mmCIF file of C-alpha atoms in Angstrom:
data_model
loop_
_atom_site.group_PDB
_atom_site.id
_atom_site.type_symbol
_atom_site.label_atom_id
_atom_site.label_comp_id
_atom_site.label_asym_id
_atom_site.label_seq_id
_atom_site.Cartn_x
_atom_site.Cartn_y
_atom_site.Cartn_z
ATOM 1 C CA UNK A 1 28.378 -2.648 38.031
ATOM 2 C CA UNK A 2 26.962 -6.231 37.737
ATOM 3 C CA UNK A 3 25.332 -6.958 34.205
ATOM 4 C CA UNK A 4 21.701 -7.608 35.903
ATOM 5 C CA UNK A 5 18.561 -6.896 34.384
ATOM 6 C CA UNK A 6 17.988 -4.299 37.150
ATOM 7 C CA UNK A 7 21.132 -2.487 36.532
ATOM 8 C CA UNK A 8 20.539 -2.651 32.492
ATOM 9 C CA UNK A 9 17.086 -1.001 33.272
ATOM 10 C CA UNK A 10 18.558 1.680 35.485
ATOM 11 C CA UNK A 11 20.907 2.510 32.698
ATOM 12 C CA UNK A 12 18.335 2.475 29.960
ATOM 13 C CA UNK A 13 16.170 4.582 31.856
ATOM 14 C CA UNK A 14 19.211 7.523 32.537
ATOM 15 C CA UNK A 15 19.005 7.830 28.457
ATOM 16 C CA UNK A 16 22.151 5.606 28.036
ATOM 17 C CA UNK A 17 22.404 2.914 25.399
ATOM 18 C CA UNK A 18 24.170 -0.544 26.343
ATOM 19 C CA UNK A 19 25.209 -3.457 23.963
ATOM 20 C CA UNK A 20 24.036 -7.121 24.985
ATOM 21 C CA UNK A 21 25.076 -10.103 23.505
ATOM 22 C CA UNK A 22 22.503 -12.536 24.315
ATOM 23 C CA UNK A 23 24.086 -15.857 23.012
ATOM 24 C CA UNK A 24 26.236 -16.643 26.242
ATOM 25 C CA UNK A 25 27.876 -19.941 26.859
ATOM 26 C CA UNK A 26 25.864 -21.861 24.411
ATOM 27 C CA UNK A 27 27.416 -20.027 21.220
ATOM 28 C CA UNK A 28 30.760 -21.325 21.942
ATOM 29 C CA UNK A 29 29.977 -24.860 21.671
ATOM 30 C CA UNK A 30 28.466 -24.561 18.260
ATOM 31 C CA UNK A 31 31.306 -22.317 16.609
ATOM 32 C CA UNK A 32 32.590 -23.853 13.457
ATOM 33 C CA UNK A 33 33.965 -22.871 10.280
ATOM 34 C CA UNK A 34 31.161 -23.342 8.102
ATOM 35 C CA UNK A 35 28.237 -21.192 9.397
ATOM 36 C CA UNK A 36 27.921 -18.346 11.894
ATOM 37 C CA UNK A 37 25.665 -19.684 14.602
ATOM 38 C CA UNK A 38 23.913 -17.343 17.224
ATOM 39 C CA UNK A 39 21.649 -18.275 20.152
ATOM 40 C CA UNK A 40 18.919 -15.787 20.284
ATOM 41 C CA UNK A 41 15.749 -17.549 18.931
ATOM 42 C CA UNK A 42 14.390 -18.098 22.682
ATOM 43 C CA UNK A 43 16.073 -15.124 24.389
ATOM 44 C CA UNK A 44 13.677 -12.237 24.592
ATOM 45 C CA UNK A 45 14.610 -10.606 27.776
ATOM 46 C CA UNK A 46 16.301 -7.713 25.507
ATOM 47 C CA UNK A 47 13.176 -7.274 23.605
ATOM 48 C CA UNK A 48 11.186 -6.868 26.860
ATOM 49 C CA UNK A 49 13.583 -4.713 28.799
ATOM 50 C CA UNK A 50 13.588 -2.425 25.689
ATOM 51 C CA UNK A 51 9.810 -2.221 25.621
ATOM 52 C CA UNK A 52 9.721 -1.550 29.273
ATOM 53 C CA UNK A 53 12.267 1.562 29.019
ATOM 54 C CA UNK A 54 10.861 2.667 25.306
ATOM 55 C CA UNK A 55 14.267 1.950 24.029
ATOM 56 C CA UNK A 56 15.160 1.591 20.561
ATOM 57 C CA UNK A 57 16.720 -1.972 19.586
ATOM 58 C CA UNK A 58 19.547 -1.861 17.185
ATOM 59 C CA UNK A 59 20.607 -4.813 15.185
ATOM 60 C CA UNK A 60 24.347 -5.468 14.960
ATOM 61 C CA UNK A 61 26.647 -7.862 14.067
ATOM 62 C CA UNK A 62 30.572 -7.960 14.606
ATOM 63 C CA UNK A 63 32.156 -10.017 11.436
ATOM 64 C CA UNK A 64 35.664 -12.017 12.583
ATOM 65 C CA UNK A 65 34.998 -12.770 15.837
ATOM 66 C CA UNK A 66 34.852 -16.573 15.286
ATOM 67 C CA UNK A 67 38.360 -16.018 13.678
ATOM 68 C CA UNK A 68 40.036 -14.763 16.809
ATOM 69 C CA UNK A 69 40.596 -18.256 18.824
ATOM 70 C CA UNK A 70 40.838 -21.951 17.593
ATOM 71 C CA UNK A 71 38.919 -24.211 20.172
ATOM 72 C CA UNK A 72 38.572 -27.372 21.227
ATOM 73 C CA UNK A 73 35.468 -28.393 23.534
ATOM 74 C CA UNK A 74 35.504 -32.278 23.455
ATOM 75 C CA UNK A 75 33.150 -34.861 22.410
ATOM 76 C CA UNK A 76 29.375 -35.015 23.836
ATOM 77 C CA UNK A 77 27.645 -32.229 26.313
ATOM 78 C CA UNK A 78 30.023 -32.796 29.175
ATOM 79 C CA UNK A 79 31.592 -29.564 28.894
ATOM 80 C CA UNK A 80 28.609 -27.710 27.452
ATOM 81 C CA UNK A 81 26.690 -28.818 30.810
ATOM 82 C CA UNK A 82 29.637 -27.802 33.126
ATOM 83 C CA UNK A 83 29.882 -24.571 31.299
ATOM 84 C CA UNK A 84 26.274 -23.550 31.970
ATOM 85 C CA UNK A 85 26.774 -24.869 35.669
ATOM 86 C CA UNK A 86 29.685 -22.950 36.306
ATOM 87 C CA UNK A 87 28.407 -19.697 34.094
ATOM 88 C CA UNK A 88 31.464 -19.518 31.655
ATOM 89 C CA UNK A 89 32.678 -21.807 28.989
ATOM 90 C CA UNK A 90 35.095 -24.352 30.097
ATOM 91 C CA UNK A 91 36.870 -25.248 26.737
ATOM 92 C CA UNK A 92 40.579 -25.135 25.257
ATOM 93 C CA UNK A 93 41.475 -21.997 23.577
ATOM 94 C CA UNK A 94 44.543 -21.091 21.570
ATOM 95 C CA UNK A 95 45.210 -18.399 19.300
ATOM 96 C CA UNK A 96 49.025 -17.303 17.801
ATOM 97 C CA UNK A 97 51.884 -19.670 18.355
ATOM 98 C CA UNK A 98 49.195 -22.161 20.120
ATOM 99 C CA UNK A 99 49.400 -19.558 23.020
ATOM 100 C CA UNK A 100 45.708 -17.581 24.091
ATOM 101 C CA UNK A 101 46.865 -14.484 21.936
ATOM 102 C CA UNK A 102 43.963 -13.752 19.678
ATOM 103 C CA UNK A 103 44.797 -14.653 15.774
ATOM 104 C CA UNK A 104 45.143 -11.207 13.804
ATOM 105 C CA UNK A 105 41.863 -11.157 11.937
ATOM 106 C CA UNK A 106 39.949 -7.996 11.091
ATOM 107 C CA UNK A 107 36.959 -7.202 13.148
ATOM 108 C CA UNK A 108 34.065 -5.340 11.380
ATOM 109 C CA UNK A 109 30.842 -4.463 13.307
ATOM 110 C CA UNK A 110 27.767 -3.552 11.134
ATOM 111 C CA UNK A 111 24.505 -1.992 12.646
ATOM 112 C CA UNK A 112 21.148 -1.662 10.868
ATOM 113 C CA UNK A 113 18.377 0.945 11.332
ATOM 114 C CA UNK A 114 16.874 1.267 14.989
ATOM 115 C CA UNK A 115 13.893 -0.232 15.708
ATOM 116 C CA UNK A 116 11.735 2.047 17.423
ATOM 117 C CA UNK A 117 9.508 0.447 20.353
ATOM 118 C CA UNK A 118 6.672 1.892 22.459
ATOM 119 C CA UNK A 119 6.964 2.545 26.160
ATOM 120 C CA UNK A 120 5.277 -0.499 27.720
ATOM 121 C CA UNK A 121 5.594 -0.899 31.507
ATOM 122 C CA UNK A 122 4.042 -4.589 30.929
ATOM 123 C CA UNK A 123 4.705 -5.624 27.744
ATOM 124 C CA UNK A 124 2.589 -8.439 26.735
ATOM 125 C CA UNK A 125 3.959 -11.710 25.275
ATOM 126 C CA UNK A 126 2.675 -11.098 21.770
ATOM 127 C CA UNK A 127 3.972 -7.895 21.698
ATOM 128 C CA UNK A 128 7.436 -8.939 22.801
ATOM 129 C CA UNK A 129 7.154 -11.975 20.443
ATOM 130 C CA UNK A 130 6.423 -9.483 17.511
ATOM 131 C CA UNK A 131 9.473 -7.187 18.144
ATOM 132 C CA UNK A 132 11.629 -10.161 18.480
ATOM 133 C CA UNK A 133 10.698 -11.657 15.102
ATOM 134 C CA UNK A 134 11.093 -8.220 13.618
ATOM 135 C CA UNK A 135 14.782 -7.886 15.512
ATOM 136 C CA UNK A 136 15.520 -11.463 13.957
ATOM 137 C CA UNK A 137 14.219 -10.723 10.623
ATOM 138 C CA UNK A 138 16.432 -7.479 10.728
ATOM 139 C CA UNK A 139 19.629 -8.923 11.929
ATOM 140 C CA UNK A 140 19.394 -11.680 9.121
ATOM 141 C CA UNK A 141 18.957 -9.264 6.588
ATOM 142 C CA UNK A 142 21.855 -7.298 7.877
ATOM 143 C CA UNK A 143 24.175 -10.241 7.816
ATOM 144 C CA UNK A 144 23.219 -11.065 4.449
ATOM 145 C CA UNK A 145 23.674 -7.634 2.766
ATOM 146 C CA UNK A 146 27.181 -7.258 4.342
ATOM 147 C CA UNK A 147 28.602 -10.953 4.761
ATOM 148 C CA UNK A 148 30.249 -10.601 1.226
ATOM 149 C CA UNK A 149 32.073 -7.229 1.887
ATOM 150 C CA UNK A 150 33.676 -8.501 4.683
ATOM 151 C CA UNK A 151 34.535 -11.963 3.463
ATOM 152 C CA UNK A 152 31.844 -14.343 4.368
ATOM 153 C CA UNK A 153 29.888 -14.482 1.152
ATOM 154 C CA UNK A 154 30.154 -18.357 1.923
ATOM 155 C CA UNK A 155 28.421 -18.413 5.524
ATOM 156 C CA UNK A 156 24.949 -18.437 6.776
ATOM 157 C CA UNK A 157 23.831 -16.830 9.907
ATOM 158 C CA UNK A 158 22.037 -19.804 11.630
ATOM 159 C CA UNK A 159 19.705 -18.531 14.404
ATOM 160 C CA UNK A 160 19.270 -21.053 17.147
#
C-alpha cells in the first residue's frame, strides 16, 4: 500500500499500529559524527493523525542507524534541494569495502510509554501542538536515559 495519510488512517482505524519516521530526506543532510539530528520540530501530521483516530503515540528511538553507512552529500544546498524535488536522498553512500554494504554495527530500538490521546475527529491546532510538545519531551528523555547504555553517552539529540 502507498504510504499516504489516507492509508495510514485506514490502518489505524482498523486497530493496527504503524511506525512513522517523519524526518525524511532532511535528516540525511544533517547526519554527523557529533550528534544525532532529527527533523521533527515542525512535523506534526503524525500527531494529528493519532488524535483523529484516538491512537496512542509511542516515542521510539533506534540507536546505531547513523553508523550503518558513510555518506557524502557535497558542499552547499544543491543536493539537498535536488533530493527534495525528486523525493529521495541524492547522496553518495558507502559501507564496508567502499561498497553499499552496511557497516556492521548493532541497532537497538528503545520505546517509551505510550502517550494516550483522545479521539478528536477535528483536533485544534492548540491540541496538536500540546501533544507534539509532549511527544518531543518524551522522545528527548528516552534518548537521554538510554544513550549511555548504547554507546552514545557523548552525543546529544538535536531536534530541528
